Short mmCIF file of C-alpha atoms in Angstrom, two decimals:
data_model
loop_
_atom_site.label_atom_id
_atom_site.label_comp_id
_atom_site.label_asym_id
_atom_site.label_seq_id
_atom_site.Cartn_x
_atom_site.Cartn_y
_atom_site.Cartn_z
CA UNK A 22 115.92 105.43 83.17
CA UNK A 23 118.06 105.83 86.23
CA UNK A 24 119.00 109.36 85.22
CA UNK A 25 115.48 110.80 85.39
CA UNK A 26 115.31 113.78 87.75
CA UNK A 27 112.32 112.46 89.67
CA UNK A 28 112.91 108.74 89.21
CA UNK A 29 111.80 107.01 92.44
CA UNK A 30 114.21 104.69 94.18
CA UNK A 31 113.10 101.08 93.77
CA UNK A 32 113.99 99.01 96.79
CA UNK A 33 113.64 95.33 97.47
CA UNK A 34 110.26 93.58 97.38
CA UNK A 35 108.78 92.09 100.55
CA UNK A 36 105.83 89.70 100.45
CA UNK A 37 103.81 88.17 103.26
CA UNK A 38 102.65 84.56 103.14
CA UNK A 39 100.15 82.70 105.32
CA UNK A 40 99.34 79.49 103.46
CA UNK A 41 96.26 80.88 101.68
CA UNK A 42 95.95 80.83 97.88
CA UNK A 43 95.80 84.66 97.54
CA UNK A 44 99.11 84.87 99.43
CA UNK A 45 100.68 82.30 97.10
CA UNK A 46 99.57 84.38 94.10
CA UNK A 47 100.94 87.48 95.78
CA UNK A 48 104.30 85.77 96.26
CA UNK A 49 104.49 84.86 92.57
CA UNK A 50 103.50 88.41 91.58
CA UNK A 51 106.13 89.78 93.97
CA UNK A 52 108.79 87.53 92.42
CA UNK A 53 107.92 88.90 88.96
CA UNK A 54 108.19 92.46 90.30
CA UNK A 55 111.52 91.80 92.01
CA UNK A 56 112.88 90.25 88.80
CA UNK A 57 111.75 93.29 86.79
CA UNK A 58 113.46 95.62 89.26
CA UNK A 59 116.53 93.39 89.56
CA UNK A 60 116.14 93.61 93.32
CA UNK A 61 115.98 90.90 96.02
CA UNK A 62 112.74 89.28 97.17
CA UNK A 63 112.16 88.80 100.90
CA UNK A 64 109.40 86.39 101.98
CA UNK A 65 107.96 86.90 105.47
CA UNK A 66 105.78 84.71 107.66
CA UNK A 67 104.52 86.50 110.76
CA UNK A 68 103.80 83.72 113.24
CA UNK A 69 102.59 86.04 116.04
CA UNK A 70 104.21 83.72 118.60
CA UNK A 71 104.95 86.69 120.84
CA UNK A 72 101.30 87.77 120.76
CA UNK A 73 100.10 84.31 121.75
CA UNK A 74 102.80 83.42 124.26
CA UNK A 75 100.27 82.87 127.06
CA UNK A 76 98.12 80.57 124.92
CA UNK A 77 100.80 78.38 123.30
CA UNK A 78 102.60 75.51 124.95
CA UNK A 79 106.19 74.75 124.03
CA UNK A 80 104.93 71.99 121.74
CA UNK A 81 102.42 74.33 120.08
CA UNK A 82 105.12 76.93 119.56
CA UNK A 83 107.39 74.41 117.88
CA UNK A 84 104.54 73.24 115.63
CA UNK A 85 103.89 76.85 114.56
CA UNK A 86 107.58 77.34 113.81
CA UNK A 87 107.79 74.08 111.85
CA UNK A 88 104.72 74.97 109.79
CA UNK A 89 106.12 78.42 109.11
CA UNK A 90 109.50 77.08 108.01
CA UNK A 91 107.78 74.57 105.72
CA UNK A 92 105.63 77.29 104.16
CA UNK A 93 108.59 79.61 103.63
CA UNK A 94 110.66 76.85 102.05
CA UNK A 95 107.85 75.82 99.69
CA UNK A 96 107.22 79.42 98.65
CA UNK A 97 110.91 80.09 98.08
CA UNK A 98 111.17 76.94 95.95
CA UNK A 99 108.19 78.06 93.84
CA UNK A 100 109.57 81.54 93.14
CA UNK A 101 113.09 80.22 92.46
CA UNK A 102 111.62 77.81 89.91
CA UNK A 103 109.94 80.80 88.28
CA UNK A 104 113.04 83.06 88.47
CA UNK A 105 116.20 80.96 89.01
CA UNK A 106 118.52 83.99 89.14
CA UNK A 107 116.44 85.89 91.69
CA UNK A 108 117.96 86.55 95.11
CA UNK A 109 115.43 85.20 97.63
CA UNK A 110 115.54 85.35 101.43
CA UNK A 111 112.99 84.19 104.01
CA UNK A 112 112.06 85.28 107.52
CA UNK A 113 110.09 83.48 110.21
CA UNK A 114 109.06 86.33 112.49
CA UNK A 115 107.78 85.99 116.05
CA UNK A 116 105.67 89.14 115.62
CA UNK A 117 102.28 89.49 113.96
CA UNK A 118 102.07 89.63 110.15
CA UNK A 119 101.47 93.39 109.73
CA UNK A 120 104.22 94.42 112.13
CA UNK A 121 106.62 91.88 110.60
CA UNK A 122 106.03 93.20 107.09
CA UNK A 123 106.42 96.87 108.03
CA UNK A 124 109.65 96.14 109.88
CA UNK A 125 111.02 94.13 106.96
CA UNK A 126 110.23 96.93 104.49
CA UNK A 127 111.99 99.54 106.62
CA UNK A 128 111.88 102.83 104.69
CA UNK A 129 112.67 101.67 101.16
CA UNK A 130 111.03 98.33 100.41
CA UNK A 131 107.75 97.69 98.59
CA UNK A 132 105.27 95.53 100.51
CA UNK A 133 103.11 93.00 98.68
CA UNK A 134 100.06 91.27 100.16
CA UNK A 135 97.27 89.08 98.82
CA UNK A 136 93.72 90.34 98.57
CA UNK A 137 92.57 88.32 101.58
CA UNK A 138 93.80 86.01 104.31
CA UNK A 139 92.80 82.43 105.15
CA UNK A 140 89.66 83.65 106.94
CA UNK A 141 86.87 85.90 105.76
CA UNK A 142 83.74 85.47 103.69
CA UNK A 143 84.60 86.48 100.14
CA UNK A 144 87.58 86.61 97.81
CA UNK A 145 86.45 90.14 96.90
CA UNK A 146 87.47 91.51 100.28
CA UNK A 147 90.84 92.44 101.66
CA UNK A 148 91.91 90.46 104.73
CA UNK A 149 92.50 92.14 108.08
CA UNK A 150 96.30 91.91 107.78
CA UNK A 151 96.31 93.41 104.29
CA UNK A 152 93.97 96.16 105.42
CA UNK A 153 96.19 96.99 108.40
CA UNK A 154 99.31 97.06 106.24
CA UNK A 155 97.65 99.27 103.62
CA UNK A 156 96.03 101.64 106.12
CA UNK A 157 99.27 102.50 107.90
CA UNK A 158 101.65 102.28 104.94
CA UNK A 159 104.83 104.35 105.03
CA UNK A 160 106.33 102.67 101.97
CA UNK A 161 104.57 101.56 98.75
CA UNK A 162 102.11 98.69 99.23
CA UNK A 163 100.73 96.45 96.49
CA UNK A 164 97.52 94.51 97.02
CA UNK A 165 97.47 91.72 94.45
CA UNK A 166 93.98 91.52 92.98
CA UNK A 167 92.49 90.18 89.76
CA UNK A 168 93.39 86.93 88.03
CA UNK A 169 96.09 85.78 85.65
CA UNK A 170 93.50 85.75 82.87
CA UNK A 171 92.84 89.48 83.39
CA UNK A 172 96.52 90.42 83.01
CA UNK A 173 98.33 91.25 79.78
CA UNK A 174 96.86 94.64 78.87
CA UNK A 175 100.28 96.36 78.76
CA UNK A 176 98.80 99.36 80.54
CA UNK A 177 99.59 100.92 83.91
CA UNK A 178 96.73 103.07 85.16
CA UNK A 179 97.40 106.02 87.48
CA UNK A 180 94.72 107.98 89.29
CA UNK A 181 95.53 111.69 89.36
CA UNK A 182 93.84 114.72 90.87
CA UNK A 183 96.35 117.56 90.57
CA UNK A 184 100.05 118.48 90.59
CA UNK A 185 100.49 117.12 94.12
CA UNK A 186 100.15 113.62 92.65
CA UNK A 187 103.42 114.03 90.73
CA UNK A 188 105.40 111.69 93.00
CA UNK A 189 102.72 109.03 92.66
CA UNK A 190 102.77 109.43 88.87
CA UNK A 191 106.54 108.98 88.82
CA UNK A 192 106.08 105.61 90.55
CA UNK A 193 103.46 104.71 87.95
CA UNK A 194 105.73 105.81 85.10
CA UNK A 195 108.58 103.72 86.46
CA UNK A 196 106.26 100.71 86.75
CA UNK A 197 105.11 101.19 83.15
CA UNK A 198 108.68 101.57 81.96
CA UNK A 199 109.74 98.32 83.63
CA UNK A 200 106.78 96.49 82.06
CA UNK A 201 107.33 98.06 78.62
CA UNK A 202 103.73 99.22 78.94
CA UNK A 203 101.93 102.48 78.29
CA UNK A 204 100.86 104.81 81.10
CA UNK A 205 97.27 106.02 81.35
CA UNK A 206 96.63 109.02 83.59
CA UNK A 207 92.99 109.22 84.62
CA UNK A 208 91.40 112.16 86.39
CA UNK A 209 87.88 111.58 87.68
CA UNK A 210 85.98 114.72 88.60
CA UNK A 211 83.49 114.17 91.40
CA UNK A 212 80.39 116.02 90.23
CA UNK A 213 79.08 116.59 93.73
CA UNK A 214 82.39 118.03 94.99
CA UNK A 215 82.76 120.11 91.82
CA UNK A 216 79.39 121.78 92.42
CA UNK A 217 80.47 122.66 95.96
CA UNK A 218 83.77 124.07 94.71
CA UNK A 219 82.02 126.06 92.01
CA UNK A 220 79.72 127.66 94.59
CA UNK A 221 82.77 129.03 96.37
CA UNK A 222 84.77 129.99 93.29
CA UNK A 223 84.37 132.84 90.85
CA UNK A 224 83.39 131.53 87.42
CA UNK A 225 81.43 128.43 88.45
CA UNK A 226 81.89 124.86 87.20
CA UNK A 227 83.68 125.86 84.00
CA UNK A 228 86.37 127.68 85.96
CA UNK A 229 86.86 124.74 88.33
CA UNK A 230 87.04 122.28 85.44
CA UNK A 231 89.44 124.51 83.53
CA UNK A 232 91.87 124.71 86.44
CA UNK A 233 91.76 120.95 86.92
CA UNK A 234 92.43 120.32 83.22
CA UNK A 235 95.37 122.74 83.27
CA UNK A 236 96.81 120.99 86.32
CA UNK A 237 96.40 117.57 84.68
CA UNK A 238 98.04 118.77 81.48
CA UNK A 239 100.97 120.20 83.45
CA UNK A 240 101.75 116.98 85.35
CA UNK A 241 101.31 114.91 82.18
CA UNK A 242 103.79 117.13 80.36
CA UNK A 243 106.31 116.77 83.18
CA UNK A 244 106.01 112.97 83.13
CA UNK A 245 106.50 112.98 79.35
CA UNK A 246 109.56 115.18 79.82
CA UNK A 247 111.08 112.90 82.46
CA UNK A 248 110.15 109.67 80.63
CA UNK A 249 110.44 110.55 76.92
CA UNK A 250 110.28 106.94 75.71
CA UNK A 251 107.02 106.27 77.55
CA UNK A 252 103.62 106.45 75.85
CA UNK A 253 101.44 108.59 78.12
CA UNK A 254 97.67 108.82 77.63
CA UNK A 255 95.53 111.32 79.53
CA UNK A 256 91.83 111.02 80.25
CA UNK A 257 89.19 112.89 82.25
CA UNK A 258 85.79 111.60 83.35
CA UNK A 259 82.92 112.99 85.43
CA UNK A 260 80.99 110.86 87.88
CA UNK A 261 79.26 110.81 91.25
CA UNK A 262 81.56 107.88 92.13
CA UNK A 263 85.30 108.32 91.64
CA UNK A 264 85.91 104.80 92.92
CA UNK A 265 83.36 103.32 90.52
CA UNK A 266 85.08 104.82 87.48
CA UNK A 267 88.53 103.68 88.63
CA UNK A 268 87.32 100.15 89.41
CA UNK A 269 85.84 99.87 85.92
CA UNK A 270 89.00 101.30 84.33
CA UNK A 271 91.10 98.74 86.21
CA UNK A 272 89.54 96.00 84.05
CA UNK A 273 91.87 97.15 81.28
CA UNK A 274 95.09 97.62 83.27
CA UNK A 275 97.84 95.42 84.69
CA UNK A 276 98.44 97.74 87.65
CA UNK A 277 96.56 100.64 89.21
CA UNK A 278 98.71 103.20 91.05
CA UNK A 279 97.14 105.73 93.39
CA UNK A 280 98.40 108.07 96.09
CA UNK A 281 97.28 107.58 99.67
CA UNK A 282 94.75 109.93 101.24
CA UNK A 283 95.87 113.46 102.10
CA UNK A 284 94.12 113.85 105.42
CA UNK A 285 94.34 111.89 108.64
CA UNK A 286 91.50 109.83 110.01
CA UNK A 287 88.93 107.56 108.32
CA UNK A 288 90.63 104.13 108.12
CA UNK A 289 94.28 105.10 108.46
CA UNK A 290 96.99 107.46 107.31
CA UNK A 291 96.89 106.02 103.76
CA UNK A 292 93.40 104.60 103.17
CA UNK A 293 90.53 106.93 102.39
CA UNK A 294 87.12 106.19 100.87
CA UNK A 295 88.31 105.84 97.28
CA UNK A 296 91.46 103.86 98.05
CA UNK A 297 89.51 101.65 100.45
CA UNK A 298 87.07 100.77 97.65
CA UNK A 299 89.88 100.08 95.20
CA UNK A 300 91.81 97.65 97.41
CA UNK A 301 88.56 95.69 97.85
CA UNK A 302 87.15 95.74 94.33
CA UNK A 303 89.75 96.58 91.65
CA UNK A 304 90.25 94.08 88.82
CA UNK A 305 94.05 94.33 88.87
CA UNK A 306 96.78 94.76 91.49
CA UNK A 307 96.62 98.13 93.29
CA UNK A 308 99.75 100.00 94.39
CA UNK A 309 99.30 102.60 97.12
CA UNK A 310 101.94 105.33 97.31
CA UNK A 311 102.02 107.00 100.75
CA UNK A 312 102.10 110.78 100.91
CA UNK A 313 104.56 112.63 103.10
CA UNK A 314 105.10 116.13 104.46
CA UNK A 315 103.18 118.95 102.81
CA UNK A 316 101.46 116.51 100.45
CA UNK A 317 99.18 115.41 103.33
CA UNK A 318 97.00 118.49 103.59
CA UNK A 319 93.89 118.11 101.45
CA UNK A 320 91.51 115.23 100.80
CA UNK A 321 91.89 113.18 97.62
CA UNK A 322 90.72 109.67 98.33
#
């Protein structure tokens, strides 16, 4: 629905490859997303030649370039076989992977990375490049998690705290619309934080919970108004672990959309404790939507 008042602009899709299996899966996922959006796909290999200039001989440099070109060509062939009409471009960058991806995305693209790189100890963890990209994201970032067998739920899950998550929910609604899926808005009330808030507020826990439910209902109604053809479900849960509830809920979703943290510090401008847990342990791809301006004032994740 291009006419929706708050419809987010969907730019091109940029994916990083490094020869590892998770990156190959990320490239295929990214090609599906680009095809859904009817936008180009840009495949990037960050060789980090500039960062290793003192360690690489001319012959080593040429071998790195040749390997990168071969990887890019093979990946492009694979995604073109999957989506013959898709516009695909490739880039062999001299910079490191994270810098190359951020530069390629500019201010409008969506970055896609696999859940880990060629190193590391477990497929459950996010690789250092993916973590760096996610932590300092200024455009949407998708970490491709889960397996093909876990897909096919026709549900996009969006984590929501209050009305300041509206922009994030619009991204989730657009993703659901493109997939012809339903949208599930899930608010998880942290019991420990709620007790602290109640101690400072008149009316106690019931008053805090009532305000949160009103806020959730208001943003849900606005999403329904802007996306009238979309099935929107709303749920609220209480737990001592917000991340634990969202990880479990991700078992039944094809995509989990969540806004980046609202305060600076911790791991980066986008990753907080909850989002950090999700990009490591969710059962489906996770899309992080960076916050900007006044939206970056209070902690959410």
